[in-house]
mmCIF file of C-alpha atoms in Angstrom:
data_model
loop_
_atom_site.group_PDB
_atom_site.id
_atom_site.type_symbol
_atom_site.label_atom_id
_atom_site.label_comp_id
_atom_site.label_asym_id
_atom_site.label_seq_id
_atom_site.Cartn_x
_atom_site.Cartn_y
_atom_site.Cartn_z
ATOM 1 C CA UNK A 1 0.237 91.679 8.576
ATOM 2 C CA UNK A 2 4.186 92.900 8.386
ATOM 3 C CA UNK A 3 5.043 94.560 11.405
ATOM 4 C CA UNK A 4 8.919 95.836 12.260
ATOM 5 C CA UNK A 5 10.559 98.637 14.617
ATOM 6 C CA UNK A 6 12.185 100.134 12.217
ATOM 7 C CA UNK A 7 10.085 99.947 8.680
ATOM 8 C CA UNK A 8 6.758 101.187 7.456
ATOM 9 C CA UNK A 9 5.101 98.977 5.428
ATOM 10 C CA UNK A 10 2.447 101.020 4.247
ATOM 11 C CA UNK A 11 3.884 102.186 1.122
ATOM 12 C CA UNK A 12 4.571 99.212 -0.416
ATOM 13 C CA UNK A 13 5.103 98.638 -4.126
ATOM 14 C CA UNK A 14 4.863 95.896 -6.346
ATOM 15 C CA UNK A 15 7.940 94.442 -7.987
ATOM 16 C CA UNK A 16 8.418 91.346 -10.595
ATOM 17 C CA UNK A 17 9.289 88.244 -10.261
ATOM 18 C CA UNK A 18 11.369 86.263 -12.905
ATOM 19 C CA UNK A 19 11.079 82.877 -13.063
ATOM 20 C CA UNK A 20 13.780 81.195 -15.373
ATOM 21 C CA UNK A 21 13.528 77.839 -17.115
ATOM 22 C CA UNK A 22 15.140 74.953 -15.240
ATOM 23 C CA UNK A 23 17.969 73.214 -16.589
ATOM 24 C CA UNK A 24 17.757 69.736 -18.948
ATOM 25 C CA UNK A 25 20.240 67.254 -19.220
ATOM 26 C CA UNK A 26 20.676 65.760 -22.888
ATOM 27 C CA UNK A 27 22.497 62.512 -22.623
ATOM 28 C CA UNK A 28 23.390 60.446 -26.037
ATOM 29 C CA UNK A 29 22.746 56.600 -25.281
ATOM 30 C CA UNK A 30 25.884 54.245 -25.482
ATOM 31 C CA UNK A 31 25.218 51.685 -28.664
ATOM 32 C CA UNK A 32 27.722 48.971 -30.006
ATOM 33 C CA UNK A 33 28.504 47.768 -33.887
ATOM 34 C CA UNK A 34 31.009 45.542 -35.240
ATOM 35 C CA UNK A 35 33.490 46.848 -37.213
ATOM 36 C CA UNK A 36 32.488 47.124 -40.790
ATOM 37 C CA UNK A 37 28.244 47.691 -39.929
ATOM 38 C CA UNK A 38 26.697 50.264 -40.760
ATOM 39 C CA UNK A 39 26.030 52.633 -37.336
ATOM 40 C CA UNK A 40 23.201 51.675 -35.159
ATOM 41 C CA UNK A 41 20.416 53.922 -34.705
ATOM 42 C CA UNK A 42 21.719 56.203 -32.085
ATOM 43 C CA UNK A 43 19.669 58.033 -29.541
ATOM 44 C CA UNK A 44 18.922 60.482 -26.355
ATOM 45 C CA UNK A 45 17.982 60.500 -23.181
ATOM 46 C CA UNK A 46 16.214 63.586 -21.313
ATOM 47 C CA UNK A 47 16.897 63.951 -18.020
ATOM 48 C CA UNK A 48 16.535 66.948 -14.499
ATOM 49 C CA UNK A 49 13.049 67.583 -14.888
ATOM 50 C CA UNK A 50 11.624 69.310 -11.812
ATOM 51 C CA UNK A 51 7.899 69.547 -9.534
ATOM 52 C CA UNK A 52 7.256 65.715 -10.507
ATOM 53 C CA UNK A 53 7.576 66.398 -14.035
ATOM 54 C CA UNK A 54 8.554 63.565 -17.112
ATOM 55 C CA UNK A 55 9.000 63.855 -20.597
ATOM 56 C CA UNK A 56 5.802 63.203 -21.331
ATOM 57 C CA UNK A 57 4.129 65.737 -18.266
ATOM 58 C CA UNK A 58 6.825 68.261 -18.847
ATOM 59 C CA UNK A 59 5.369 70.237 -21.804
ATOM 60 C CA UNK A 60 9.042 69.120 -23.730
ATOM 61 C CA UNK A 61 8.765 68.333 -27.703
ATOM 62 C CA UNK A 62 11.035 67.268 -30.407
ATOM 63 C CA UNK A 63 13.934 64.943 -29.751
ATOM 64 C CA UNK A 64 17.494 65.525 -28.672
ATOM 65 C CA UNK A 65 20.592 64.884 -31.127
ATOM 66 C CA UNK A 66 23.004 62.133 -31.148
ATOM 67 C CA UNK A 67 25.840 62.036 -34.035
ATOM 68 C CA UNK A 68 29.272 60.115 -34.464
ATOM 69 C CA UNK A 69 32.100 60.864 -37.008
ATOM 70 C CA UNK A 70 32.534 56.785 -36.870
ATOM 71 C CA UNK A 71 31.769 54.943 -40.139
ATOM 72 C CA UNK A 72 31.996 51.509 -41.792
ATOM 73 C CA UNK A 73 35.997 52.185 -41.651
ATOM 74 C CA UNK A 74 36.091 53.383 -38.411
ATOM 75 C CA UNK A 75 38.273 50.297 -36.566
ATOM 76 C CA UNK A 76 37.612 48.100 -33.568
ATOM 77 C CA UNK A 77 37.605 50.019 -30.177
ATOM 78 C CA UNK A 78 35.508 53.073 -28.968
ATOM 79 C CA UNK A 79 34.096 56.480 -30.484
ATOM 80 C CA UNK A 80 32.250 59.507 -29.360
ATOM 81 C CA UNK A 81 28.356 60.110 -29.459
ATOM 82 C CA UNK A 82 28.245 63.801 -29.207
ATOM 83 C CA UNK A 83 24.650 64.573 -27.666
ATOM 84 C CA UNK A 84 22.701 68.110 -28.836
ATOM 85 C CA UNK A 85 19.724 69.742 -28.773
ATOM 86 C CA UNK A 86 17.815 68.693 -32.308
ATOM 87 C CA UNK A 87 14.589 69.894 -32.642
ATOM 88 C CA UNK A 88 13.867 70.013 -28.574
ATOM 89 C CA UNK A 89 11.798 72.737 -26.961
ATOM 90 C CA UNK A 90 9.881 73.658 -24.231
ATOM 91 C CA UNK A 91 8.880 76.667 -22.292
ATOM 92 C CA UNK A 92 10.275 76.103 -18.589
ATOM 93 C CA UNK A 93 12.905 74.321 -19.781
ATOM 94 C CA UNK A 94 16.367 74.857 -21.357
ATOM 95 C CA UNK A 95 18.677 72.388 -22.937
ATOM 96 C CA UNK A 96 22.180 73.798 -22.077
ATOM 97 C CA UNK A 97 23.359 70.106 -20.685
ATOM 98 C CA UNK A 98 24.798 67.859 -22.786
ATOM 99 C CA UNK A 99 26.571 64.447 -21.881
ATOM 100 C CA UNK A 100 28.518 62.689 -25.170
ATOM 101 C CA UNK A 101 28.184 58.881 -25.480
ATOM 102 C CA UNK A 102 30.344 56.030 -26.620
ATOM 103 C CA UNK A 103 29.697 54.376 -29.780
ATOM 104 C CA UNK A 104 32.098 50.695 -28.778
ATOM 105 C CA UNK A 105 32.944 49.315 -32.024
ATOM 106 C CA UNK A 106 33.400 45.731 -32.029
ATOM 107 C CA UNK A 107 36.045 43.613 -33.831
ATOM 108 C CA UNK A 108 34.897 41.564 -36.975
ATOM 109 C CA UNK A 109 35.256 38.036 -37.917
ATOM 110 C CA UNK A 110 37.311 37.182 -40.723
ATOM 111 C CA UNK A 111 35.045 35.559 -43.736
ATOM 112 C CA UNK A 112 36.809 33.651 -45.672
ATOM 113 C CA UNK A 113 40.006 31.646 -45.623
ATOM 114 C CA UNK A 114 41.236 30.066 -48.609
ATOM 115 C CA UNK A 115 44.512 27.096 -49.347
ATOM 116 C CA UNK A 116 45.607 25.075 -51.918
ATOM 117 C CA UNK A 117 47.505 22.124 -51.396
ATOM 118 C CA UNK A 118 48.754 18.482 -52.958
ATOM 119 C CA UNK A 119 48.179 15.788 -50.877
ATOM 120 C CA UNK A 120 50.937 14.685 -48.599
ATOM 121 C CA UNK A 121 49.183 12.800 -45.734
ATOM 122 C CA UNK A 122 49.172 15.728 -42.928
ATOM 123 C CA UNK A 123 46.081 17.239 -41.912
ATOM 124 C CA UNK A 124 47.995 21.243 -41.732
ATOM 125 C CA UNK A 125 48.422 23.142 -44.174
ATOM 126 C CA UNK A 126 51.642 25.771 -44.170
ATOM 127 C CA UNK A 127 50.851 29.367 -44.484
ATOM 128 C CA UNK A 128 53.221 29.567 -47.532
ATOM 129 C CA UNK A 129 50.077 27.115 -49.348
ATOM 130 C CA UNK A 130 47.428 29.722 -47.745
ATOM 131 C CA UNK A 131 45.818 32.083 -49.749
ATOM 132 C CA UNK A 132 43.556 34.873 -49.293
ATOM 133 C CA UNK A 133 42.054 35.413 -45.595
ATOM 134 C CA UNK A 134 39.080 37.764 -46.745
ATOM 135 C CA UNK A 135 37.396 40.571 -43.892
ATOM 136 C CA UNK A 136 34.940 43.196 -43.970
ATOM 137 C CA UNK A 137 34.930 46.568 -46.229
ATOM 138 C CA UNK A 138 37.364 44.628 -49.070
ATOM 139 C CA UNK A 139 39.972 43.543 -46.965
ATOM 140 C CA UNK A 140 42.100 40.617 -47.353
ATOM 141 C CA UNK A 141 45.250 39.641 -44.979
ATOM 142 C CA UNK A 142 48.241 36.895 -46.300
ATOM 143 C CA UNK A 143 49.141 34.867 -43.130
ATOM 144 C CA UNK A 144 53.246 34.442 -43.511
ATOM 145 C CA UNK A 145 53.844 31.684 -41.432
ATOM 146 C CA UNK A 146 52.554 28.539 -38.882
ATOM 147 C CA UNK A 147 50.195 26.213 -39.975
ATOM 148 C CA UNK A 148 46.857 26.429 -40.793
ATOM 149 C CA UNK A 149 45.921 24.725 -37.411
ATOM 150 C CA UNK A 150 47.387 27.719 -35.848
ATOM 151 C CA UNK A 151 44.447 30.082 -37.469
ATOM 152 C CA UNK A 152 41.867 30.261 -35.462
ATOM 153 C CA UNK A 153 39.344 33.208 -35.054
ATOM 154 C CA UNK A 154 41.074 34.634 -31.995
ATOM 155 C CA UNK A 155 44.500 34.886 -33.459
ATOM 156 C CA UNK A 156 42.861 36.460 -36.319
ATOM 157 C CA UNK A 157 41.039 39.265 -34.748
ATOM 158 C CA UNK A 158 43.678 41.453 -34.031
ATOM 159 C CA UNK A 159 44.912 42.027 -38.192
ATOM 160 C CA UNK A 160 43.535 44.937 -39.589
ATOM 161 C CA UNK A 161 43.597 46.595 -42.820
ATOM 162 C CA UNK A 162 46.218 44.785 -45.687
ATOM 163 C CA UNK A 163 48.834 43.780 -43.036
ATOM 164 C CA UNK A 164 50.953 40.742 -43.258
ATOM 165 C CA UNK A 165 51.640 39.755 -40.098
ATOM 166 C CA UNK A 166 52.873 36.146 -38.122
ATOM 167 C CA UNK A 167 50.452 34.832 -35.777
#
């Protein structure tokens, strides 16, 4: 029973109460390629769910969105995973939340290295007797200078596209 000094309570009316859909969290997944793949499969994570609830206790369908602008050309370093909505839907819940991603793109290994020489009794060959160093996506490099002992994979991993460049 209500009881104050200064109020009546026996006139009392009902009124409504709204209860609004709590808040989800859409959060792409990092993922990692090397540069000239295809992109991975990319995905989402749902997250904030409230009274004990979990994705698969919460009523929630569909699956969140996770895209990338990166492609086969993209090069070696990081790019964004941009998380959305997709096809997800509930009815206490609402998908205003969205945390991006990073898509790490890895550098490639060079495929192929190619020289042509006449026999002279050393072991090196000079980079003016090199010939094509092939990569990924079509792309070949022309080393310039050193010695063919000087071309190993981690002095190669930094050339990108047609450059010429001295290692």
């Amino acid at each position: 029973s209500l009881t104050a000094s200064n109020y009546d309570f026996s006139h009392l009316v009902n009124g409504t109460l709204t209860i609004d859909k709590a808040m989800l969290t859409v959060t792409a997944n990092n993922a990692s390629k090397t540069y000239g793949d295809a992109n991975p499969t990319l995905s989402t994570t749902v997250s904030g769910f409230v009274n004990g609830e979990t994705l698969g206790t919460s009523g929630v369908a569909g699956t969140g969105a996770a895209t990338t602008t990166a492609t086969t050309a993209t090069g070696a370093g990081a790019a964004t995973i941009t998380a959305g909505v997709g096809s997800l839907t509930a009815s206490n819940y609402d998908f205003s939340n969205w945390v991006n991603g990073t898509l790490t793109i890895n550098k490639a290994n060079l495929t192929r290295v190619t020289a042509s020489k006449t026999y002279d009794g050393l072991a090196t060959v000079a980079f003016g007797q090199m010939g094509t160093i092939a990569g990924v996506n079509g792309e070949t490099f022309t080393a310039t200078m050193g010695t063919a002992q000087d071309l190993g994979p981690e002095r190669l991993r930094g050339l990108h596209g047609d450059e010429r460049r001295a290692v």
